[in-house]
Amino acid sequence: MATSSVSKGCFVFKPNFKKRKISVPIEDYFNKGKDESEDSKLRFETYHLIWQQMKCETQRLQEELNKNLFDSLIEFLQKSHSGFQKNSKDWGSQIKLREIPTAALVLDLKHFLQKLVSQLMDCCVDVESKEEESAQKKTHCSMDSLSSWYTNVTQKTDPKMPRKKRTSSQWQSPPVVLILKDMESFTTKVLQDFIIISSQHLHEFPLILIFGIATSPIIIHRLLPHAVSSLLCIELFQSLSCKEHLTTVLDKLLLTTQFPFKLSEKVLQILTNIFLYHDFSIQNFIKGLQLSLLEHFYSQPLSVLCCSLPEAKRRIHSLSDNQCENIRRLPSFRRYVEKQASEKQVALLTDERFLKEEAQSLLENLYVYHTNYFLVLRCLHQFTSSLPKYPLGRQIRELYCTCLEKNIWDSEEYASALQLLRMLAKDELMTILEKCFKVFKSSSEKQLGSTAKKIEELLAQFQSLDEAKEEEDTSGSHSKGLQKTDLYHLQKSLLEMKELRRTSKKQTKFEVLREKVVNFIDSLVREYLLPPDTQPLHEAVYFSAAHTLREHLNAAPRVALHTALNNPYYYLKNEALKSEEGCIPNVAPDICIAYKLHLECSRLINLVDWSEAFATVVTAAEKMDANSITSEERNEIIHARFIRAVSELELLGFIKPTKQKTDHVARLTWGGC
Amino acid sequence: MAHLENLVLCRESQVSTLQSLFGERHHFSFPSIFIYGHTASGKTYVTQTLLKTLELPHVFVNCVECFTLRLLLEQILNKLNHLSSSEDACPTHITCETFNDFVRLFKQVTKAESLKDQTVYIVLDKAEYLRDMEANLLPGFLRLQELTDRNVTVILLSEIVWEKFRPNTGCFEPFVLYFPDYSIGNLQKILSHDHPPEYSADFYAAYINILLGVFYTVCRDLKELRHLAVLNFPKYCEPVVKGEASERDTRKLWRNVEPHLKKAMQTVYLREISSSQWEKIQKDDTDPGQLKGLSAYTHVELPYYSKFILIAAYLASYNPARTDKRFFLKHHGKIKKTNFLKKHEKTSNHLLGPKPFPLDRLLAILYSIVDSRVAATANIFSQCLRCWVSDLQRPHGAPCSAECFLSCRRTFLPTAFLELPLITSLVTLQLLTLVGHDDQLDGPKYKCTVSLDFIRAIARGPPKTCLQTHKNRLTMSSH
């Protein structure tokens, strides 16, 4: 683009708004250039549907979680409004919101007020829909104009809506609520001045402040001097801890059969780790979940089957030959086939119809497996969440991760948990059993109905034990002493008990019963908590491509940079650049050559040596057609190329100039990444 | 005049000085008057009541509100315009950009019939804000009488002494008037003045006496005292209302209210709990101990790596850099017992306050204290990238991200790069502060601003090993 300017400089060009949009329907991205047979459109639609459902669910969940907070806040707002007439203080309030601060920095009071005014007026325009003062907006941003605007608006509305006024008479002059997110990132001076001004205008401009604070409320005292904070009347509202929030979200989105989509252990681990280690952000977590959902439907052709059971059965019927072949290729399905009798194996591998029918029943099994799985998981969690030292984790998500990964009963933690369970006191055991009973009762499934009955029986036996208890209190006394204590004491008493058992193998009735309960839960776990990869067709619903997710959410730019410089073929895909490990292809871009050479140096790099090495490598490449230009000219060109490569490396932060030695630069990286 | 004395208590000498300065309506007064005194020493109140009761034409402007020159000047002119024009005529809005215009327009406005032949007063409250505006403003206002050739007096109100206002270039010296703090007797008199009508003045005076006995040692701010007096009065009257004591039974009343006031000093006065909550407690007669104050919520939840960064920052801030090798390296060689610490280092580092440290030192410490099991780099690095991406997508890129981007790319690519987003988030949470200029992109320095208690609380959290292994390092730095 050209300018009429004579001087050199940076010029801003606004982009042309020519219509160059080529709108591709989104579902076409799912095609991957392959043939249509893999139901890409259907997959996209399913993705869309499931995501909408999940999104609704999370929104509902968040509303519910914050309901308390909102209710008390609204109550506060209403209450404080009534106080305006008689009290001449500023009413401020404060909620504790857990947010990772966005850098929403307000620069000065002028902008602050300008924003306030324009936003308020804007929102009013929505209400009134015939305000005509847009021209005046930017010029007058003082508190005076605000308060006059306010009186204007309130007076205007009064005659217009007499009906509304009657119904809610206390809102004659509604307060203006100003929400300041991330209070910490406001400039203190602006905030102070604003509070001083607005407290002076309070009688004509009722204002309520809501501060969002991510750290602790003491920050108010740190930001505002006493003279200013004395103008505020602060009440505190605290929102839910973000960890609890995560637990609920997981509980409602993943630990349920409501949504067919599931995450594998590694993926779940990545998502929770990002949450716990880095940002504490539910929003990011849900974004990650959405990404994995999208990736699953994008990369897995069989994800068409990831929908509700009746729908999936219907879809199986219309599967193409290609898709049937995909099913046969699934590792889990192959394992399943191998276990079948030989005639059935042949039928499964050759007969499409038979395959489809079989797949239907397998899907049904998968569904049943999940229902049982979550019930038993919750039940097991009830047992393990109250144990000392939490051998299987305090949160259900930890337990879930272990169960997804492997056979939980093979782990040491499980063994120690069972051992601890064998030491539980009666009342503890009973409350846990009652909770489990509730878990089973809450589900309408019939498969585990007998389990609920069994628990009921056990409970009844415990109760009947009470009556029988009085008679034998000789050996019952020591089991009573084994209430919840620390691990050391528990182990000690465990040893003692073993000793006791060896000497007198007699057990009390309670101990027998307890053993029975523990065995019962153990058998449940062994039967139902099989890891999902044992289930045929699990690939259709489980997203397991943890590496792609990590690449997207947890990308490693440093590694990428190293790869690009060290192995340019990886990104450029030029056959000439293909090389064996460790040697420098001399046709590689200059910066790659310089980079590779610098990897071999120590902390200080001699520029002359480096340049010579560079020239050697480069000339090796050009020997064939070098005769056309004189050697001096060529040397100069190589020198220039070297300088450019070095300055590029400096820009990327690999080297920096140093004053320690002349003609040397300092290396800033170590090792080959 | 007797009326004025009723309105303004304990400021007789100042009022008479002002009155004699003002003189008769048509007299020229002193061009500018500078009034200063502590918070709540009655500067604004006295000036305002004086001008109002004498019905002098005046404009009252609060400089906090007028953050630009234009707003200030326009506000003065428009208010004057209101004064000069008759009630029903709606005056047009005057626009004024510079002080030059102001002088010209001021002449026009004061030409009006109603403002002729009498002194016009311009009162500028919180005048210290004028110092931050254009340099010509303050000298201009001080000699406004001379510049406009009109009968005008500018009164400046401030909490700061005149010496701090005087510009280097010199200016017209205003008449300086000092409002001294109220004595305890004055406070008693003023506070007793506004007794509620249903109780006798003596009864209220006795209450004020008790109140001042409790609060006078910590607070002499009249506004605050008045607020507290109103807030706690119902409690004082309680026995009288219930009929348990008569109004004269001062001893009993004192016994009833004194512990209550002491509690108020610890809570309401410090704004630990709000006055509305305090009123509620009073009404319900519940124990205020149940209600947690603001500072009770000290617990801060931070992500895993943020915790470690904060701890590392604390260690870097309070330990001398020389000692790093000894504390954080496994094979640090022999330590010379003698003269390990230099003389000035023997004083507790916590008394000296945090010292700035460069970013790479923080990172070096961080990597040594984070459990080696946790591969930190990739995760945090990506965190950084995500930060960029989201920032770049935003229409107005945040300044901190640009800084992050540049400093990462230029100097810190190898290591520092990785943690920057977390660190910047800690800076915005005011747990760390950036030392030096914002625009210093290469090698930013930070300070850790949290207290030892806070760090201890953080270190006590879930990654337990952290406290155990680094306890000695923390204590090392604290003795």
PDB file of N, CA, C and O in Angstrom, chain A residues 89 113 140-141 144 184 193 200-201 216-217 221-222 226 230 234-236 238 276-278 553-555 557-558 651 653 668, chain B residues 62 65 67 74-75 93 129 227 269-271 274-276 297-298 302-305 379-383 385-386 409 414 428 430:
ATOM      1  N   LYS A  89     -24.360   7.761  54.651  1.00  0.00           N
ATOM      2  CA  LYS A  89     -23.065   7.112  54.425  1.00  0.00           C
ATOM      3  C   LYS A  89     -23.099   6.411  53.080  1.00  0.00           C
ATOM      4  O   LYS A  89     -24.148   6.154  52.520  1.00  0.00           O
ATOM      5  N   LEU A 113     -14.842   7.618  34.948  1.00  0.00           N
ATOM      6  CA  LEU A 113     -16.160   8.247  34.954  1.00  0.00           C
ATOM      7  C   LEU A 113     -16.798   8.178  33.578  1.00  0.00           C
ATOM      8  O   LEU A 113     -17.991   7.941  33.462  1.00  0.00           O
ATOM      9  N   HIS A 140     -19.271  15.629  28.721  1.00  0.00           N
ATOM     10  CA  HIS A 140     -19.513  15.957  30.117  1.00  0.00           C
ATOM     11  C   HIS A 140     -19.565  14.728  30.986  1.00  0.00           C
ATOM     12  O   HIS A 140     -20.550  14.032  31.043  1.00  0.00           O
ATOM     13  N   CYS A 141     -18.478  14.480  31.638  1.00  0.00           N
ATOM     14  CA  CYS A 141     -18.442  13.328  32.510  1.00  0.00           C
ATOM     15  C   CYS A 141     -18.124  13.779  33.909  1.00  0.00           C
ATOM     16  O   CYS A 141     -17.063  13.501  34.438  1.00  0.00           O
ATOM     17  N   ASP A 144     -21.747  15.747  38.527  1.00  0.00           N
ATOM     18  CA  ASP A 144     -22.920  16.618  38.426  1.00  0.00           C
ATOM     19  C   ASP A 144     -23.838  16.166  37.314  1.00  0.00           C
ATOM     20  O   ASP A 144     -25.040  16.013  37.504  1.00  0.00           O
ATOM     21  N   GLU A 184      -8.390  -5.384  43.052  1.00  0.00           N
ATOM     22  CA  GLU A 184      -6.955  -5.222  43.265  1.00  0.00           C
ATOM     23  C   GLU A 184      -6.291  -4.496  42.111  1.00  0.00           C
ATOM     24  O   GLU A 184      -5.277  -3.846  42.282  1.00  0.00           O
ATOM     25  N   ASP A 193     -10.544   8.653  44.981  1.00  0.00           N
ATOM     26  CA  ASP A 193     -11.218   9.870  44.544  1.00  0.00           C
ATOM     27  C   ASP A 193     -12.667   9.597  44.202  1.00  0.00           C
ATOM     28  O   ASP A 193     -13.553  10.370  44.559  1.00  0.00           O
ATOM     29  N   GLN A 200     -20.009  12.360  48.417  1.00  0.00           N
ATOM     30  CA  GLN A 200     -20.543  13.716  48.528  1.00  0.00           C
ATOM     31  C   GLN A 200     -21.865  13.860  47.781  1.00  0.00           C
ATOM     32  O   GLN A 200     -22.708  14.667  48.138  1.00  0.00           O
ATOM     33  N   HIS A 201     -22.007  13.070  46.729  1.00  0.00           N
ATOM     34  CA  HIS A 201     -23.225  13.191  45.931  1.00  0.00           C
ATOM     35  C   HIS A 201     -24.276  12.167  46.293  1.00  0.00           C
ATOM     36  O   HIS A 201     -25.245  12.024  45.583  1.00  0.00           O
ATOM     37  N   SER A 216      -7.897 -11.685  49.846  1.00  0.00           N
ATOM     38  CA  SER A 216      -8.647 -11.576  51.089  1.00  0.00           C
ATOM     39  C   SER A 216      -9.158 -10.146  51.268  1.00  0.00           C
ATOM     40  O   SER A 216      -8.614  -9.212  50.700  1.00  0.00           O
ATOM     41  N   PRO A 217     -10.227 -10.002  52.045  1.00  0.00           N
ATOM     42  CA  PRO A 217     -10.854  -8.692  52.175  1.00  0.00           C
ATOM     43  C   PRO A 217      -9.964  -7.623  52.808  1.00  0.00           C
ATOM     44  O   PRO A 217     -10.274  -6.458  52.723  1.00  0.00           O
ATOM     45  N   HIS A 221      -8.504  -2.515  53.164  1.00  0.00           N
ATOM     46  CA  HIS A 221      -7.799  -1.611  54.058  1.00  0.00           C
ATOM     47  C   HIS A 221      -6.446  -1.236  53.501  1.00  0.00           C
ATOM     48  O   HIS A 221      -5.897  -0.201  53.843  1.00  0.00           O
ATOM     49  N   ARG A 222      -5.910  -2.125  52.679  1.00  0.00           N
ATOM     50  CA  ARG A 222      -4.607  -1.801  52.115  1.00  0.00           C
ATOM     51  C   ARG A 222      -4.716  -0.805  50.977  1.00  0.00           C
ATOM     52  O   ARG A 222      -3.838  -0.001  50.762  1.00  0.00           O
ATOM     53  N   HIS A 226      -7.896   5.163  55.846  1.00  0.00           N
ATOM     54  CA  HIS A 226      -9.041   5.160  56.751  1.00  0.00           C
ATOM     55  C   HIS A 226     -10.035   6.255  56.410  1.00  0.00           C
ATOM     56  O   HIS A 226     -11.237   6.070  56.513  1.00  0.00           O
ATOM     57  N   SER A 230     -13.708   4.933  55.745  1.00  0.00           N
ATOM     58  CA  SER A 230     -14.734   5.320  56.704  1.00  0.00           C
ATOM     59  C   SER A 230     -15.978   5.832  56.003  1.00  0.00           C
ATOM     60  O   SER A 230     -17.021   5.989  56.613  1.00  0.00           O
ATOM     61  N   ILE A 234     -19.299  -1.545  54.789  1.00  0.00           N
ATOM     62  CA  ILE A 234     -18.935  -2.747  54.058  1.00  0.00           C
ATOM     63  C   ILE A 234     -19.556  -3.994  54.665  1.00  0.00           C
ATOM     64  O   ILE A 234     -19.500  -4.203  55.873  1.00  0.00           O
ATOM     65  N   GLU A 235     -20.134  -4.784  53.810  1.00  0.00           N
ATOM     66  CA  GLU A 235     -20.548  -6.109  54.246  1.00  0.00           C
ATOM     67  C   GLU A 235     -19.881  -7.145  53.358  1.00  0.00           C
ATOM     68  O   GLU A 235     -19.592  -6.880  52.197  1.00  0.00           O
ATOM     69  N   LEU A 236     -19.692  -8.311  53.912  1.00  0.00           N
ATOM     70  CA  LEU A 236     -18.903  -9.312  53.202  1.00  0.00           C
ATOM     71  C   LEU A 236     -19.775 -10.479  52.754  1.00  0.00           C
ATOM     72  O   LEU A 236     -20.594 -10.981  53.509  1.00  0.00           O
ATOM     73  N   GLN A 238     -19.230 -14.219  50.767  1.00  0.00           N
ATOM     74  CA  GLN A 238     -18.168 -15.081  50.274  1.00  0.00           C
ATOM     75  C   GLN A 238     -18.740 -16.134  49.338  1.00  0.00           C
ATOM     76  O   GLN A 238     -19.739 -16.767  49.633  1.00  0.00           O
ATOM     77  N   LEU A 276      -5.733 -27.264  39.077  1.00  0.00           N
ATOM     78  CA  LEU A 276      -5.192 -27.177  40.433  1.00  0.00           C
ATOM     79  C   LEU A 276      -3.826 -26.512  40.472  1.00  0.00           C
ATOM     80  O   LEU A 276      -3.505 -25.808  41.422  1.00  0.00           O
ATOM     81  N   TYR A 277      -3.035 -26.748  39.458  1.00  0.00           N
ATOM     82  CA  TYR A 277      -1.674 -26.227  39.523  1.00  0.00           C
ATOM     83  C   TYR A 277      -1.555 -24.814  38.975  1.00  0.00           C
ATOM     84  O   TYR A 277      -0.656 -24.089  39.341  1.00  0.00           O
ATOM     85  N   HIS A 278      -2.425 -24.455  38.045  1.00  0.00           N
ATOM     86  CA  HIS A 278      -2.158 -23.201  37.359  1.00  0.00           C
ATOM     87  C   HIS A 278      -3.171 -22.108  37.570  1.00  0.00           C
ATOM     88  O   HIS A 278      -2.805 -20.999  37.900  1.00  0.00           O
ATOM     89  N   LEU A 553      -3.914 -27.399  24.985  1.00  0.00           N
ATOM     90  CA  LEU A 553      -4.086 -26.652  26.227  1.00  0.00           C
ATOM     91  C   LEU A 553      -2.771 -26.366  26.898  1.00  0.00           C
ATOM     92  O   LEU A 553      -2.639 -25.431  27.658  1.00  0.00           O
ATOM     93  N   ASN A 554      -1.821 -27.202  26.666  1.00  0.00           N
ATOM     94  CA  ASN A 554      -0.611 -27.160  27.442  1.00  0.00           C
ATOM     95  C   ASN A 554       0.593 -27.142  26.513  1.00  0.00           C
ATOM     96  O   ASN A 554       1.570 -27.817  26.732  1.00  0.00           O
ATOM     97  N   ALA A 555       0.447 -26.385  25.469  1.00  0.00           N
ATOM     98  CA  ALA A 555       1.473 -26.421  24.439  1.00  0.00           C
ATOM     99  C   ALA A 555       2.820 -26.009  25.002  1.00  0.00           C
ATOM    100  O   ALA A 555       2.897 -25.324  25.998  1.00  0.00           O
ATOM    101  N   PRO A 557       5.825 -24.066  23.785  1.00  0.00           N
ATOM    102  CA  PRO A 557       6.449 -23.257  22.747  1.00  0.00           C
ATOM    103  C   PRO A 557       7.960 -23.410  22.706  1.00  0.00           C
ATOM    104  O   PRO A 557       8.558 -23.331  21.635  1.00  0.00           O
ATOM    105  N   ARG A 558       8.540 -23.603  23.878  1.00  0.00           N
ATOM    106  CA  ARG A 558       9.990 -23.711  23.904  1.00  0.00           C
ATOM    107  C   ARG A 558      10.437 -24.951  23.148  1.00  0.00           C
ATOM    108  O   ARG A 558      11.381 -24.920  22.370  1.00  0.00           O
ATOM    109  N   LEU A 651      17.209 -11.931  19.045  1.00  0.00           N
ATOM    110  CA  LEU A 651      15.819 -11.511  19.182  1.00  0.00           C
ATOM    111  C   LEU A 651      14.979 -12.596  19.835  1.00  0.00           C
ATOM    112  O   LEU A 651      14.073 -12.337  20.619  1.00  0.00           O
ATOM    113  N   GLY A 653      16.056 -14.606  21.957  1.00  0.00           N
ATOM    114  CA  GLY A 653      16.443 -14.766  23.359  1.00  0.00           C
ATOM    115  C   GLY A 653      17.399 -15.906  23.621  1.00  0.00           C
ATOM    116  O   GLY A 653      17.485 -16.382  24.736  1.00  0.00           O
ATOM    117  N   LEU A 668      22.245 -18.109  26.480  1.00  0.00           N
ATOM    118  CA  LEU A 668      21.224 -18.016  27.519  1.00  0.00           C
ATOM    119  C   LEU A 668      20.489 -19.322  27.746  1.00  0.00           C
ATOM    120  O   LEU A 668      19.688 -19.444  28.655  1.00  0.00           O
TER     121      LEU A 668
ATOM    122  N   ASN B  62     -15.739  21.700  44.728  1.00  0.00           N
ATOM    123  CA  ASN B  62     -14.850  20.694  45.305  1.00  0.00           C
ATOM    124  C   ASN B  62     -13.882  20.217  44.231  1.00  0.00           C
ATOM    125  O   ASN B  62     -14.284  19.700  43.201  1.00  0.00           O
ATOM    126  N   GLU B  65     -13.695  16.575  42.461  1.00  0.00           N
ATOM    127  CA  GLU B  65     -14.585  16.253  41.353  1.00  0.00           C
ATOM    128  C   GLU B  65     -14.052  16.746  40.032  1.00  0.00           C
ATOM    129  O   GLU B  65     -14.288  16.142  38.998  1.00  0.00           O
ATOM    130  N   PHE B  67     -11.536  16.919  37.797  1.00  0.00           N
ATOM    131  CA  PHE B  67     -10.237  16.308  37.524  1.00  0.00           C
ATOM    132  C   PHE B  67      -9.588  16.897  36.286  1.00  0.00           C
ATOM    133  O   PHE B  67      -8.474  16.586  35.985  1.00  0.00           O
ATOM    134  N   GLU B  74     -15.451  25.468  34.028  1.00  0.00           N
ATOM    135  CA  GLU B  74     -16.846  25.518  33.581  1.00  0.00           C
ATOM    136  C   GLU B  74     -17.799  25.484  34.751  1.00  0.00           C
ATOM    137  O   GLU B  74     -18.825  26.157  34.752  1.00  0.00           O
ATOM    138  N   GLN B  75     -17.423  24.679  35.761  1.00  0.00           N
ATOM    139  CA  GLN B  75     -18.316  24.583  36.911  1.00  0.00           C
ATOM    140  C   GLN B  75     -18.425  25.939  37.606  1.00  0.00           C
ATOM    141  O   GLN B  75     -19.530  26.368  37.980  1.00  0.00           O
ATOM    142  N   HIS B  93     -25.364  26.948  28.691  1.00  0.00           N
ATOM    143  CA  HIS B  93     -24.165  26.311  29.223  1.00  0.00           C
ATOM    144  C   HIS B  93     -22.922  26.969  28.634  1.00  0.00           C
ATOM    145  O   HIS B  93     -22.801  27.096  27.420  1.00  0.00           O
ATOM    146  N   TYR B 129      -5.567  19.537  45.235  1.00  0.00           N
ATOM    147  CA  TYR B 129      -5.665  18.919  43.915  1.00  0.00           C
ATOM    148  C   TYR B 129      -5.273  19.882  42.807  1.00  0.00           C
ATOM    149  O   TYR B 129      -4.954  19.478  41.704  1.00  0.00           O
ATOM    150  N   HIS B 227     -20.324  10.179  64.274  1.00  0.00           N
ATOM    151  CA  HIS B 227     -20.885   8.940  63.721  1.00  0.00           C
ATOM    152  C   HIS B 227     -20.990   7.882  64.813  1.00  0.00           C
ATOM    153  O   HIS B 227     -22.024   7.228  64.977  1.00  0.00           O
ATOM    154  N   TYR B 269     -15.039   1.040  64.524  1.00  0.00           N
ATOM    155  CA  TYR B 269     -14.128   2.137  64.245  1.00  0.00           C
ATOM    156  C   TYR B 269     -13.113   1.735  63.183  1.00  0.00           C
ATOM    157  O   TYR B 269     -12.740   2.508  62.321  1.00  0.00           O
ATOM    158  N   LEU B 270     -12.668   0.485  63.226  1.00  0.00           N
ATOM    159  CA  LEU B 270     -11.694   0.022  62.236  1.00  0.00           C
ATOM    160  C   LEU B 270     -12.369  -0.455  60.961  1.00  0.00           C
ATOM    161  O   LEU B 270     -11.718  -0.971  60.069  1.00  0.00           O
ATOM    162  N   ARG B 271     -13.683  -0.338  60.898  1.00  0.00           N
ATOM    163  CA  ARG B 271     -14.458  -0.787  59.739  1.00  0.00           C
ATOM    164  C   ARG B 271     -14.300  -2.296  59.510  1.00  0.00           C
ATOM    165  O   ARG B 271     -14.285  -2.760  58.395  1.00  0.00           O
ATOM    166  N   SER B 274     -19.514  -3.483  59.379  1.00  0.00           N
ATOM    167  CA  SER B 274     -20.128  -2.243  58.955  1.00  0.00           C
ATOM    168  C   SER B 274     -21.055  -1.713  60.033  1.00  0.00           C
ATOM    169  O   SER B 274     -21.483  -2.430  60.927  1.00  0.00           O
ATOM    170  N   SER B 275     -21.367  -0.437  59.945  1.00  0.00           N
ATOM    171  CA  SER B 275     -22.203   0.156  60.976  1.00  0.00           C
ATOM    172  C   SER B 275     -23.607  -0.418  60.957  1.00  0.00           C
ATOM    173  O   SER B 275     -24.253  -0.498  61.986  1.00  0.00           O
ATOM    174  N   SER B 276     -24.068  -0.836  59.766  1.00  0.00           N
ATOM    175  CA  SER B 276     -25.419  -1.413  59.733  1.00  0.00           C
ATOM    176  C   SER B 276     -25.427  -2.749  60.463  1.00  0.00           C
ATOM    177  O   SER B 276     -26.368  -3.085  61.175  1.00  0.00           O
ATOM    178  N   TYR B 297     -11.002 -13.014  57.567  1.00  0.00           N
ATOM    179  CA  TYR B 297     -10.904 -13.809  56.348  1.00  0.00           C
ATOM    180  C   TYR B 297      -9.531 -13.615  55.727  1.00  0.00           C
ATOM    181  O   TYR B 297      -9.369 -12.913  54.740  1.00  0.00           O
ATOM    182  N   THR B 298      -8.546 -14.207  56.329  1.00  0.00           N
ATOM    183  CA  THR B 298      -7.216 -13.974  55.786  1.00  0.00           C
ATOM    184  C   THR B 298      -6.803 -15.065  54.822  1.00  0.00           C
ATOM    185  O   THR B 298      -5.820 -14.927  54.125  1.00  0.00           O
ATOM    186  N   LEU B 302      -4.622 -20.308  46.567  1.00  0.00           N
ATOM    187  CA  LEU B 302      -3.838 -20.070  45.360  1.00  0.00           C
ATOM    188  C   LEU B 302      -3.543 -21.399  44.690  1.00  0.00           C
ATOM    189  O   LEU B 302      -3.425 -22.417  45.366  1.00  0.00           O
ATOM    190  N   PRO B 303      -3.419 -21.392  43.375  1.00  0.00           N
ATOM    191  CA  PRO B 303      -3.009 -22.616  42.690  1.00  0.00           C
ATOM    192  C   PRO B 303      -1.615 -23.043  43.144  1.00  0.00           C
ATOM    193  O   PRO B 303      -0.846 -22.235  43.669  1.00  0.00           O
ATOM    194  N   TYR B 304      -1.338 -24.302  42.892  1.00  0.00           N
ATOM    195  CA  TYR B 304      -0.119 -24.934  43.394  1.00  0.00           C
ATOM    196  C   TYR B 304       1.139 -24.153  43.072  1.00  0.00           C
ATOM    197  O   TYR B 304       1.918 -23.798  43.959  1.00  0.00           O
ATOM    198  N   TYR B 305       1.333 -23.821  41.810  1.00  0.00           N
ATOM    199  CA  TYR B 305       2.578 -23.161  41.441  1.00  0.00           C
ATOM    200  C   TYR B 305       2.631 -21.729  41.933  1.00  0.00           C
ATOM    201  O   TYR B 305       3.699 -21.222  42.258  1.00  0.00           O
ATOM    202  N   ASN B 379       4.115 -27.156  31.635  1.00  0.00           N
ATOM    203  CA  ASN B 379       2.795 -26.677  32.027  1.00  0.00           C
ATOM    204  C   ASN B 379       2.736 -25.176  32.145  1.00  0.00           C
ATOM    205  O   ASN B 379       1.862 -24.527  31.595  1.00  0.00           O
ATOM    206  N   ILE B 380       3.696 -24.644  32.880  1.00  0.00           N
ATOM    207  CA  ILE B 380       3.634 -23.222  33.143  1.00  0.00           C
ATOM    208  C   ILE B 380       3.916 -22.437  31.881  1.00  0.00           C
ATOM    209  O   ILE B 380       3.339 -21.388  31.634  1.00  0.00           O
ATOM    210  N   PHE B 381       4.784 -22.990  31.094  1.00  0.00           N
ATOM    211  CA  PHE B 381       5.104 -22.372  29.825  1.00  0.00           C
ATOM    212  C   PHE B 381       3.853 -22.183  28.982  1.00  0.00           C
ATOM    213  O   PHE B 381       3.574 -21.103  28.472  1.00  0.00           O
ATOM    214  N   SER B 382       3.112 -23.254  28.895  1.00  0.00           N
ATOM    215  CA  SER B 382       1.908 -23.210  28.074  1.00  0.00           C
ATOM    216  C   SER B 382       0.935 -22.202  28.632  1.00  0.00           C
ATOM    217  O   SER B 382       0.260 -21.499  27.899  1.00  0.00           O
ATOM    218  N   GLN B 383       0.899 -22.142  29.926  1.00  0.00           N
ATOM    219  CA  GLN B 383       0.075 -21.165  30.610  1.00  0.00           C
ATOM    220  C   GLN B 383       0.363 -19.782  30.047  1.00  0.00           C
ATOM    221  O   GLN B 383      -0.523 -18.996  29.756  1.00  0.00           O
ATOM    222  N   LEU B 385       1.676 -19.070  27.134  1.00  0.00           N
ATOM    223  CA  LEU B 385       1.221 -18.943  25.762  1.00  0.00           C
ATOM    224  C   LEU B 385      -0.254 -18.634  25.708  1.00  0.00           C
ATOM    225  O   LEU B 385      -0.706 -17.788  24.969  1.00  0.00           O
ATOM    226  N   ARG B 386      -0.980 -19.357  26.549  1.00  0.00           N
ATOM    227  CA  ARG B 386      -2.414 -19.148  26.542  1.00  0.00           C
ATOM    228  C   ARG B 386      -2.727 -17.708  26.912  1.00  0.00           C
ATOM    229  O   ARG B 386      -3.617 -17.081  26.376  1.00  0.00           O
ATOM    230  N   ARG B 409      10.603 -12.606  25.392  1.00  0.00           N
ATOM    231  CA  ARG B 409      11.279 -12.904  24.154  1.00  0.00           C
ATOM    232  C   ARG B 409      12.704 -12.410  24.199  1.00  0.00           C
ATOM    233  O   ARG B 409      13.613 -13.043  23.723  1.00  0.00           O
ATOM    234  N   PRO B 414      14.853 -18.560  28.049  1.00  0.00           N
ATOM    235  CA  PRO B 414      15.231 -19.858  28.574  1.00  0.00           C
ATOM    236  C   PRO B 414      14.419 -20.286  29.788  1.00  0.00           C
ATOM    237  O   PRO B 414      13.873 -21.373  29.783  1.00  0.00           O
ATOM    238  N   THR B 428      -0.798  -8.447  40.005  1.00  0.00           N
ATOM    239  CA  THR B 428      -2.088  -7.770  40.000  1.00  0.00           C
ATOM    240  C   THR B 428      -2.877  -8.046  41.258  1.00  0.00           C
ATOM    241  O   THR B 428      -3.711  -7.264  41.651  1.00  0.00           O
ATOM    242  N   GLN B 430      -1.571  -7.885  43.993  1.00  0.00           N
ATOM    243  CA  GLN B 430      -0.868  -7.087  44.976  1.00  0.00           C
ATOM    244  C   GLN B 430      -0.126  -7.917  46.008  1.00  0.00           C
ATOM    245  O   GLN B 430       0.087  -7.501  47.129  1.00  0.00           O
TER     246      GLN B 430
END
